[in-house]
Amino acid sequence: MLAYILKRLLLIVPTLFAIMVINFSVVQLAPGGPVEQMIAQIQGTGVDATARFTGGGQGETKETGSRPGTAKGAGDAGGNSSYRGARGLDPEIIKEIETMFGFDKPLHERFLMMMRNYLVFDFGDSFFKDRSVVELVIEKMPVSISLGIWTTLLVYMISIPLGVAKAVRDGQRFDVWTSAVVIIGNAIPSFLFAILLVVLFAGGSFWQIFPLRGLVSSNWQDMTWIELTLDYLWHMVLPVSAMVIGGFASLTMLTKNSFMEEINKQYVATAKAKGLAPRRVLYGHVFRNAMLIVIAGFPSAFIGVLFTGSMLIEIIFSLDGLGLLGFEAVIGRDYPIMFATLYFFTLFGLLMGLIGDLMYVAIDPRIDFESREG
């Protein structure tokens, strides 16, 4: 097993590198990069923004009627620039912007420098937030972790008993009615449930029962730890409910199908023929085998909820988490945040995949990944 773990750890390196290369290349092809973002800000704010790079403030220009901060002939030079919106800007300003963002270096050199820094977990600073990427991620992490942990736990606590009950009562009225609920939950996205909950319970059109913003109330510093815990749970009710309603359906059906497959196997018929009670057969024999794929998938499910499933929920409920941070980074082309979070979360996801495989072995020691590879 140790050899298998070492192989998986070594495989992480080329996998992570390939993912970073592909995403880095794709992002470079997209219009509206950080240089263009800064050019747009300069063009929109005029003298003061331009003075940031010229160092001249609202100084006099050499040409009568020429634009402040723009050298003679800059309009022609800016018109030949590869950046959109650069027409009319002094080429020296554009060069200073490129140097500030590191775009004065070739593409491959920027990528290799970035990866070299990432190897020592040096993720640099945000282009537009004047803070380090690590500080921003740590600041936003509590929101996303709260949503991820509570959602994943509740989804498993609901889906596993419901899936087992549906498998035992397959074809009966209970199975039919709960299947209708599961289909509705699977068909309607989480963000639509979130909007419905806001309308019903957060002062949208009916009742003002739950808060709509943040993890805790504004006066949280004056609360005791018991009051703070209750206030935190109170704020979590609506966003977590929206994510659970939209996320329990697939796991419920996976649990049911897994149990149905095991119930129809020969060893179950043999156990029943020996006179074992149905409950003992179900939980003593079927449960361990059927739950293998469900429990082993817990790390991947948590990663999915934590990093990909909460962005719209965070926006709707005004929760300042990693989903919202990533969305703002993509819209603003804040490359350090985009690539650093991609690197970290991809690495974390690959490690969680390995942990998922180890959970398979922990649940059923008969599984031997190393022998299968051989």
XYZ file of C-alpha atoms in Angstrom:
374
model
C 0.000 0.000 0.000
C 2.925 2.315 0.694
C 4.122 1.934 -2.900
C 0.652 2.874 -4.169
C 0.580 5.993 -1.974
C 4.018 7.060 -3.231
C 2.929 6.555 -6.858
C -0.186 8.660 -6.304
C 1.814 11.409 -4.622
C 4.304 11.464 -7.496
C 1.454 11.526 -10.016
C 0.136 14.699 -8.383
C 3.119 16.683 -9.704
C 2.548 16.226 -13.466
C -1.223 16.390 -13.031
C -1.045 19.688 -11.182
C 1.489 21.064 -13.664
C -0.695 20.122 -16.647
C -3.774 21.732 -15.085
C -1.875 24.943 -14.412
C -0.429 25.034 -17.961
C -3.845 24.578 -19.575
C -5.571 27.179 -17.415
C -2.713 29.661 -17.695
C -2.781 29.372 -21.489
C -6.542 29.727 -21.735
C -6.611 32.778 -19.477
C -3.933 34.513 -21.531
C -6.116 34.195 -24.625
C -9.100 35.832 -22.937
C -9.490 39.574 -23.563
C -9.570 42.121 -20.771
C -6.410 41.200 -18.872
C -5.018 43.213 -15.949
C -3.140 45.613 -18.242
C -6.330 46.346 -20.149
C -8.212 46.693 -16.864
C -5.748 49.333 -15.700
C -5.863 51.098 -19.063
C -9.644 51.233 -18.784
C -9.349 52.759 -15.307
C -6.914 55.374 -16.608
C -9.096 56.245 -19.562
C -12.072 56.544 -17.262
C -10.474 58.621 -14.504
C -8.344 60.968 -16.623
C -5.625 63.111 -15.114
C -5.269 61.659 -11.632
C -5.037 58.058 -12.790
C -2.589 58.933 -15.542
C -0.484 60.881 -13.074
C 0.004 57.697 -11.106
C 2.335 56.483 -13.833
C 3.742 59.785 -15.140
C 4.407 61.125 -11.670
C 3.417 64.561 -12.840
C -0.004 65.157 -11.338
C -1.950 67.700 -13.345
C 1.182 69.056 -14.940
C 1.407 71.130 -18.090
C 1.631 69.422 -21.429
C 4.020 70.306 -24.174
C 1.376 70.485 -26.867
C -1.472 72.938 -26.701
C -4.713 71.044 -26.496
C -3.023 67.718 -25.942
C -4.252 65.333 -23.276
C -2.710 65.670 -19.772
C -0.130 62.987 -19.150
C 0.123 62.169 -22.862
C 3.311 62.810 -24.786
C 3.464 64.169 -28.284
C 2.540 61.532 -30.798
C 1.177 59.204 -28.119
C -2.113 58.866 -29.895
C -0.399 57.326 -32.879
C 1.754 55.059 -30.749
C -1.168 54.045 -28.554
C -3.185 53.227 -31.630
C -0.599 50.592 -32.563
C -0.778 48.958 -29.125
C -2.046 45.389 -28.815
C -4.187 46.422 -25.837
C -7.760 47.491 -26.332
C -8.487 51.035 -25.242
C -4.823 52.073 -25.296
C -5.279 54.647 -28.043
C -4.144 58.062 -26.883
C -1.915 56.793 -24.049
C 1.801 57.414 -23.874
C 3.664 54.155 -24.682
C 5.816 54.755 -21.611
C 2.719 54.560 -19.433
C 1.770 51.251 -21.012
C 5.296 49.956 -20.402
C 5.099 50.984 -16.754
C 1.783 49.169 -16.401
C 3.264 46.053 -18.003
C 6.245 46.204 -15.659
C 3.986 46.651 -12.635
C 2.025 43.492 -13.511
C 5.071 41.547 -14.743
C 3.864 41.569 -18.334
C 7.209 42.912 -19.540
C 8.510 39.319 -19.417
C 7.792 36.574 -21.984
C 4.799 34.313 -21.366
C 6.785 31.174 -20.543
C 9.070 33.077 -18.184
C 6.084 34.458 -16.263
C 4.597 30.969 -15.955
C 7.811 29.337 -14.746
C 8.400 32.140 -12.245
C 4.851 31.748 -10.962
C 5.216 27.973 -10.531
C 8.584 28.383 -8.822
C 6.976 30.703 -6.276
C 4.007 28.389 -5.823
C 6.301 25.483 -4.967
C 7.243 27.333 -1.775
C 3.639 28.567 -1.336
C 4.528 32.141 -2.206
C 1.287 33.272 -3.854
C 2.161 36.967 -4.123
C -0.168 39.938 -3.816
C -3.460 40.785 -5.447
C -3.217 43.154 -8.396
C -6.119 45.340 -7.314
C -6.793 44.703 -3.595
C -3.354 45.729 -2.234
C -3.214 42.647 -0.009
C -1.495 39.284 -0.205
C -3.445 36.393 -1.686
C -2.882 34.287 1.431
C -4.423 36.969 3.648
C -7.458 37.240 1.395
C -7.983 33.465 1.281
C -7.611 33.097 5.052
C -10.059 35.951 5.571
C -12.691 34.383 3.294
C -12.097 30.776 4.385
C -14.416 30.710 7.457
C -17.475 31.439 5.311
C -16.755 28.715 2.766
C -15.705 26.187 5.397
C -18.911 26.843 7.335
C -21.043 26.294 4.255
C -19.034 23.262 3.150
C -18.948 21.414 6.472
C -22.583 21.966 7.454
C -23.900 21.245 3.970
C -21.875 18.057 3.531
C -22.756 16.710 6.982
C -26.459 17.433 6.599
C -26.573 16.005 3.070
C -25.043 12.754 4.316
C -27.248 12.643 7.426
C -30.363 13.009 5.258
C -29.378 11.076 2.150
C -28.027 7.886 3.705
C -31.070 7.025 5.910
C -33.425 8.121 3.128
C -31.586 6.060 0.526
C -31.588 2.967 2.757
C -35.311 3.382 3.475
C -36.055 3.731 -0.240
C -34.056 0.593 -1.044
C -35.858 -1.465 1.601
C -39.262 -0.171 0.438
C -38.502 -0.230 -3.277
C -41.683 0.178 -5.308
C -43.854 0.971 -2.313
C -45.750 4.198 -1.708
C -42.955 5.653 0.440
C -40.450 5.090 -2.372
C -42.745 6.713 -4.946
C -43.453 9.861 -2.911
C -39.871 10.370 -1.812
C -38.725 9.850 -5.414
C -40.944 12.778 -6.405
C -39.229 14.926 -3.761
C -35.804 13.760 -4.934
C -36.626 14.571 -8.567
C -37.755 18.076 -7.629
C -34.628 18.615 -5.538
C -32.436 17.410 -8.384
C -34.226 19.490 -11.023
C -34.209 22.870 -9.277
C -30.809 24.546 -8.725
C -29.736 25.568 -5.240
C -29.759 29.273 -6.055
C -33.478 29.135 -6.977
C -34.224 27.544 -3.610
C -32.123 30.273 -2.040
C -34.193 32.991 -3.725
C -37.403 31.265 -2.594
C -36.140 31.108 0.999
C -35.225 34.799 0.883
C -38.696 35.689 -0.392
C -40.415 33.564 2.247
C -38.288 33.905 5.372
C -35.821 36.798 5.009
C -38.127 39.737 4.526
C -38.591 39.333 0.793
C -42.392 39.357 0.686
C -43.616 37.391 3.700
C -41.802 36.827 7.007
C -38.639 38.387 8.441
C -37.421 35.414 10.466
C -33.815 34.899 9.423
C -31.025 37.401 8.643
C -29.854 37.983 5.108
C -26.255 39.103 5.531
C -23.034 37.780 7.054
C -22.115 34.944 9.399
C -22.912 36.818 12.604
C -24.753 39.952 13.660
C -23.014 43.332 13.772
C -22.905 43.310 17.595
C -21.204 39.925 17.834
C -18.359 41.357 19.917
C -20.782 42.054 22.760
C -22.200 38.511 22.832
C -21.326 35.643 25.112
C -20.023 32.499 23.435
C -23.423 30.834 23.769
C -25.186 33.798 22.185
C -22.533 33.960 19.465
C -22.967 30.251 18.671
C -26.732 30.587 18.418
C -26.384 33.729 16.317
C -23.979 31.960 13.969
C -26.338 28.988 13.562
C -29.232 31.403 13.014
C -27.350 33.026 10.126
C -26.486 29.619 8.636
C -30.046 28.289 8.419
C -31.079 29.723 5.043
C -27.859 29.346 3.002
C -27.196 25.829 4.268
C -30.837 24.829 3.719
C -30.664 26.044 0.115
C -27.501 24.032 -0.559
C -28.814 20.910 1.186
C -32.117 20.957 -0.702
C -30.296 21.230 -3.985
C -27.597 18.678 -3.123
C -29.147 15.695 -1.342
C -30.889 14.160 -4.377
C -27.912 12.573 -6.151
C -26.472 11.069 -2.955
C -29.881 9.663 -1.993
C -30.208 7.859 -5.320
C -26.593 6.673 -5.140
C -27.255 5.198 -1.699
C -30.473 3.519 -2.833
C -28.932 2.019 -5.965
C -25.900 0.801 -4.032
C -28.113 -0.936 -1.475
C -30.371 -2.394 -4.178
C -27.357 -3.886 -5.920
C -26.129 -5.516 -2.717
C -29.575 -6.731 -1.608
C -29.934 -8.725 -4.828
C -26.618 -10.542 -4.426
C -26.303 -14.211 -3.515
C -24.764 -13.746 -0.069
C -27.879 -11.875 1.080
C -30.134 -14.730 -0.027
C -27.824 -17.158 1.762
C -27.948 -15.115 4.977
C -31.736 -15.003 4.836
C -31.881 -18.768 4.204
C -29.847 -19.323 7.371
C -32.623 -17.625 9.348
C -30.926 -14.311 10.092
C -33.281 -11.441 10.925
C -33.823 -8.977 8.050
C -32.453 -6.117 10.148
C -29.279 -8.057 10.917
C -28.845 -8.953 7.255
C -29.304 -5.336 6.241
C -26.992 -3.714 8.774
C -24.644 -6.625 9.465
C -23.909 -7.640 5.882
C -25.383 -5.278 3.290
C -24.602 -1.961 4.969
C -20.821 -2.283 4.981
C -20.589 -3.273 1.325
C -23.226 -0.827 0.095
C -21.800 2.153 1.964
C -18.323 1.672 0.533
C -18.799 3.970 -2.457
C -20.936 6.445 -0.475
C -18.592 7.025 2.464
C -15.417 6.887 0.398
C -16.766 9.711 -1.731
C -17.043 12.047 1.269
C -13.763 13.948 0.621
C -14.682 14.640 -3.000
C -18.191 15.719 -2.020
C -16.803 18.128 0.557
C -14.386 19.641 -1.964
C -17.204 20.075 -4.457
C -19.436 21.864 -1.972
C -16.620 23.932 -0.490
C -15.090 25.325 -3.661
C -17.612 25.070 -6.470
C -21.118 24.937 -5.101
C -21.376 28.029 -2.936
C -20.612 31.014 -5.187
C -24.205 31.975 -6.031
C -25.313 31.188 -2.482
C -22.652 33.543 -1.141
C -23.809 36.278 -3.514
C -27.509 35.854 -2.676
C -26.963 35.833 1.086
C -24.141 38.427 1.058
C -21.578 35.990 2.421
C -18.024 37.098 1.672
C -16.391 33.735 1.012
C -14.042 32.026 -1.429
C -16.712 31.661 -4.106
C -17.321 35.389 -4.212
C -13.570 36.090 -4.064
C -12.949 33.839 -7.052
C -15.821 35.353 -9.008
C -14.525 38.879 -8.428
C -10.992 37.784 -9.380
C -12.209 36.346 -12.689
C -14.289 39.425 -13.525
C -11.432 41.785 -12.571
C -8.711 39.581 -14.118
C -6.856 39.512 -10.811
C -4.401 36.834 -11.942
C -2.599 36.252 -8.608
C -5.886 35.351 -6.907
C -7.112 33.305 -9.883
C -4.018 31.158 -10.294
C -3.086 30.894 -6.623
C -6.521 29.644 -5.620
C -6.574 27.303 -8.624
C -3.184 25.884 -7.618
C -4.056 25.460 -3.959
C -7.523 24.014 -4.451
C -6.378 21.673 -7.235
C -3.585 20.386 -5.019
C -6.033 20.016 -2.146
C -8.508 18.200 -4.396
C -5.869 15.745 -5.639
C -4.851 14.987 -2.062
C -8.497 14.462 -1.126
C -8.776 11.988 -3.994
C -5.942 9.995 -2.470
C -7.598 10.169 0.932
C -10.802 8.869 -0.687
C -8.917 5.821 -1.971
C -7.460 5.233 1.483
C -10.963 5.391 2.918
C -11.976 2.597 0.547
C -9.246 0.435 2.062
C -10.156 1.457 5.622
C -13.806 0.511 5.064
C -13.036 -2.724 3.218
C -9.500 -4.093 3.756
C -10.086 -6.602 0.933
C -9.525 -3.786 -1.570
C -5.921 -3.642 -2.735
C -5.206 -0.864 -5.218
C -1.556 -1.861 -5.497
C -2.331 -5.402 -6.707
C -4.872 -4.037 -9.194
C -2.254 -1.782 -10.718
C 0.091 -4.732 -11.067
